Amino acid sequence: MLGYIPPGNINLSVVQITITRGIRQALYFIGAFSFVEVLFTFGVMRFVRWLSSEINLENSIDIVMIVMFGVLGLITWKSRKEMPKEDYSKKDSIKYGLLLGVVNPMQIPYWLFVGTYLIEHEWIDIGYLSLSIFSIGSGIGAGLALYGFARFAKYIQEKFTLSSYIVSKSIALLFFALSAYHICKVTYIHCIK
């Protein structure tokens, strides 16, 4: 649950879906995303020691984040003036949740760090049953955090009567800011440091 509290591509997508499509579509998205979270958590936690020795994610995650936040920012910026369609099928939100669940670049490094910490301190067993329960809890936690973002977005929209134009523009600017942060980080690490 804690991994989805800071602003990122997933929780900002939930906010945008809630504002533009409604809470029901956000719930379909959250359900699909949480399902993928359970699978990824189980897989990464099962192989955390091997992954941490084989994968050097130091710079590649930052590059992926730059591209992903830039693309999400551009898509959101381009669609800011479009009026949202009134009728969305639940399949669209489910597909989008599955897609973002699979291409979420922060899942692997997050669970490598957290998984290594939990396993090294013997707070979790790497047996199938223990990891299955832990993974389901991870999916439920992600779903609850994202549901909180969806309810908050709905509350803000109702209280302040925000248009989808303002929300989309704000989210696009936040995506660009997150991309710029990663550009500065990579530049600092490779050119200044």
PDB file of N, CA, C and O in Angstrom, residues 32-45 98 102 107 135-136 138-139:
ATOM      1  N   ALA A  32      -8.212  -4.755 -12.071  1.00  0.00           N
ATOM      2  CA  ALA A  32      -7.299  -5.386 -13.033  1.00  0.00           C
ATOM      3  C   ALA A  32      -5.847  -5.144 -12.640  1.00  0.00           C
ATOM      4  O   ALA A  32      -5.011  -6.056 -12.677  1.00  0.00           O
ATOM      5  N   PHE A  33      -5.540  -3.919 -12.233  1.00  0.00           N
ATOM      6  CA  PHE A  33      -4.169  -3.600 -11.845  1.00  0.00           C
ATOM      7  C   PHE A  33      -3.758  -4.400 -10.609  1.00  0.00           C
ATOM      8  O   PHE A  33      -2.646  -4.928 -10.554  1.00  0.00           O
ATOM      9  N   SER A  34      -4.640  -4.500  -9.636  1.00  0.00           N
ATOM     10  CA  SER A  34      -4.317  -5.231  -8.406  1.00  0.00           C
ATOM     11  C   SER A  34      -4.075  -6.710  -8.682  1.00  0.00           C
ATOM     12  O   SER A  34      -3.213  -7.333  -8.050  1.00  0.00           O
ATOM     13  N   PHE A  35      -4.811  -7.266  -9.631  1.00  0.00           N
ATOM     14  CA  PHE A  35      -4.594  -8.663 -10.017  1.00  0.00           C
ATOM     15  C   PHE A  35      -3.164  -8.861 -10.547  1.00  0.00           C
ATOM     16  O   PHE A  35      -2.469  -9.803 -10.158  1.00  0.00           O
ATOM     17  N   VAL A  36      -2.729  -7.953 -11.412  1.00  0.00           N
ATOM     18  CA  VAL A  36      -1.366  -8.039 -11.952  1.00  0.00           C
ATOM     19  C   VAL A  36      -0.345  -7.818 -10.836  1.00  0.00           C
ATOM     20  O   VAL A  36       0.705  -8.457 -10.810  1.00  0.00           O
ATOM     21  N   GLU A  37      -0.651  -6.932  -9.901  1.00  0.00           N
ATOM     22  CA  GLU A  37       0.244  -6.675  -8.766  1.00  0.00           C
ATOM     23  C   GLU A  37       0.482  -7.949  -7.965  1.00  0.00           C
ATOM     24  O   GLU A  37       1.604  -8.226  -7.551  1.00  0.00           O
ATOM     25  N   VAL A  38      -0.565  -8.745  -7.756  1.00  0.00           N
ATOM     26  CA  VAL A  38      -0.432 -10.004  -7.027  1.00  0.00           C
ATOM     27  C   VAL A  38       0.543 -10.925  -7.758  1.00  0.00           C
ATOM     28  O   VAL A  38       1.454 -11.500  -7.146  1.00  0.00           O
ATOM     29  N   LEU A  39       0.385 -11.055  -9.063  1.00  0.00           N
ATOM     30  CA  LEU A  39       1.256 -11.943  -9.843  1.00  0.00           C
ATOM     31  C   LEU A  39       2.702 -11.465  -9.844  1.00  0.00           C
ATOM     32  O   LEU A  39       3.637 -12.257  -9.661  1.00  0.00           O
ATOM     33  N   PHE A  40       2.906 -10.160 -10.060  1.00  0.00           N
ATOM     34  CA  PHE A  40       4.267  -9.619 -10.069  1.00  0.00           C
ATOM     35  C   PHE A  40       4.925  -9.757  -8.705  1.00  0.00           C
ATOM     36  O   PHE A  40       6.101 -10.110  -8.616  1.00  0.00           O
ATOM     37  N   THR A  41       4.181  -9.466  -7.659  1.00  0.00           N
ATOM     38  CA  THR A  41       4.745  -9.570  -6.312  1.00  0.00           C
ATOM     39  C   THR A  41       5.189 -10.996  -6.032  1.00  0.00           C
ATOM     40  O   THR A  41       6.298 -11.221  -5.548  1.00  0.00           O
ATOM     41  N   PHE A  42       4.351 -11.957  -6.356  1.00  0.00           N
ATOM     42  CA  PHE A  42       4.714 -13.353  -6.133  1.00  0.00           C
ATOM     43  C   PHE A  42       5.968 -13.714  -6.922  1.00  0.00           C
ATOM     44  O   PHE A  42       6.902 -14.297  -6.382  1.00  0.00           O
ATOM     45  N   GLY A  43       5.991 -13.342  -8.212  1.00  0.00           N
ATOM     46  CA  GLY A  43       7.141 -13.692  -9.050  1.00  0.00           C
ATOM     47  C   GLY A  43       8.436 -13.049  -8.589  1.00  0.00           C
ATOM     48  O   GLY A  43       9.471 -13.713  -8.486  1.00  0.00           O
ATOM     49  N   VAL A  44       8.381 -11.778  -8.304  1.00  0.00           N
ATOM     50  CA  VAL A  44       9.602 -11.081  -7.895  1.00  0.00           C
ATOM     51  C   VAL A  44      10.060 -11.559  -6.527  1.00  0.00           C
ATOM     52  O   VAL A  44      11.252 -11.796  -6.314  1.00  0.00           O
ATOM     53  N   MET A  45       9.135 -11.715  -5.584  1.00  0.00           N
ATOM     54  CA  MET A  45       9.515 -12.166  -4.249  1.00  0.00           C
ATOM     55  C   MET A  45      10.065 -13.594  -4.273  1.00  0.00           C
ATOM     56  O   MET A  45      10.955 -13.931  -3.503  1.00  0.00           O
ATOM     57  N   LEU A  98      -4.685  -3.775 -16.777  1.00  0.00           N
ATOM     58  CA  LEU A  98      -3.754  -4.879 -17.031  1.00  0.00           C
ATOM     59  C   LEU A  98      -2.485  -4.383 -17.713  1.00  0.00           C
ATOM     60  O   LEU A  98      -1.373  -4.776 -17.354  1.00  0.00           O
ATOM     61  N   VAL A 102       1.301  -4.453 -16.123  1.00  0.00           N
ATOM     62  CA  VAL A 102       2.415  -5.186 -16.725  1.00  0.00           C
ATOM     63  C   VAL A 102       3.602  -4.269 -17.010  1.00  0.00           C
ATOM     64  O   VAL A 102       4.748  -4.650 -16.796  1.00  0.00           O
ATOM     65  N   GLN A 107       7.628  -1.686 -10.185  1.00  0.00           N
ATOM     66  CA  GLN A 107       7.315  -2.874  -9.405  1.00  0.00           C
ATOM     67  C   GLN A 107       8.550  -3.721  -9.106  1.00  0.00           C
ATOM     68  O   GLN A 107       8.744  -4.147  -7.982  1.00  0.00           O
ATOM     69  N   SER A 135       1.457 -11.985  -1.357  1.00  0.00           N
ATOM     70  CA  SER A 135       1.151 -11.384  -2.655  1.00  0.00           C
ATOM     71  C   SER A 135      -0.302 -10.929  -2.733  1.00  0.00           C
ATOM     72  O   SER A 135      -0.596  -9.859  -3.274  1.00  0.00           O
ATOM     73  N   ILE A 136      -1.197 -11.739  -2.213  1.00  0.00           N
ATOM     74  CA  ILE A 136      -2.613 -11.340  -2.190  1.00  0.00           C
ATOM     75  C   ILE A 136      -2.788 -10.092  -1.324  1.00  0.00           C
ATOM     76  O   ILE A 136      -3.500  -9.154  -1.688  1.00  0.00           O
ATOM     77  N   SER A 138      -0.539  -7.862  -0.856  1.00  0.00           N
ATOM     78  CA  SER A 138       0.045  -6.766  -1.635  1.00  0.00           C
ATOM     79  C   SER A 138      -0.953  -6.228  -2.652  1.00  0.00           C
ATOM     80  O   SER A 138      -1.095  -5.008  -2.819  1.00  0.00           O
ATOM     81  N   GLY A 139      -1.648  -7.122  -3.324  1.00  0.00           N
ATOM     82  CA  GLY A 139      -2.666  -6.696  -4.289  1.00  0.00           C
ATOM     83  C   GLY A 139      -3.810  -5.957  -3.616  1.00  0.00           C
ATOM     84  O   GLY A 139      -4.291  -4.940  -4.115  1.00  0.00           O
TER      85      GLY A 139
END
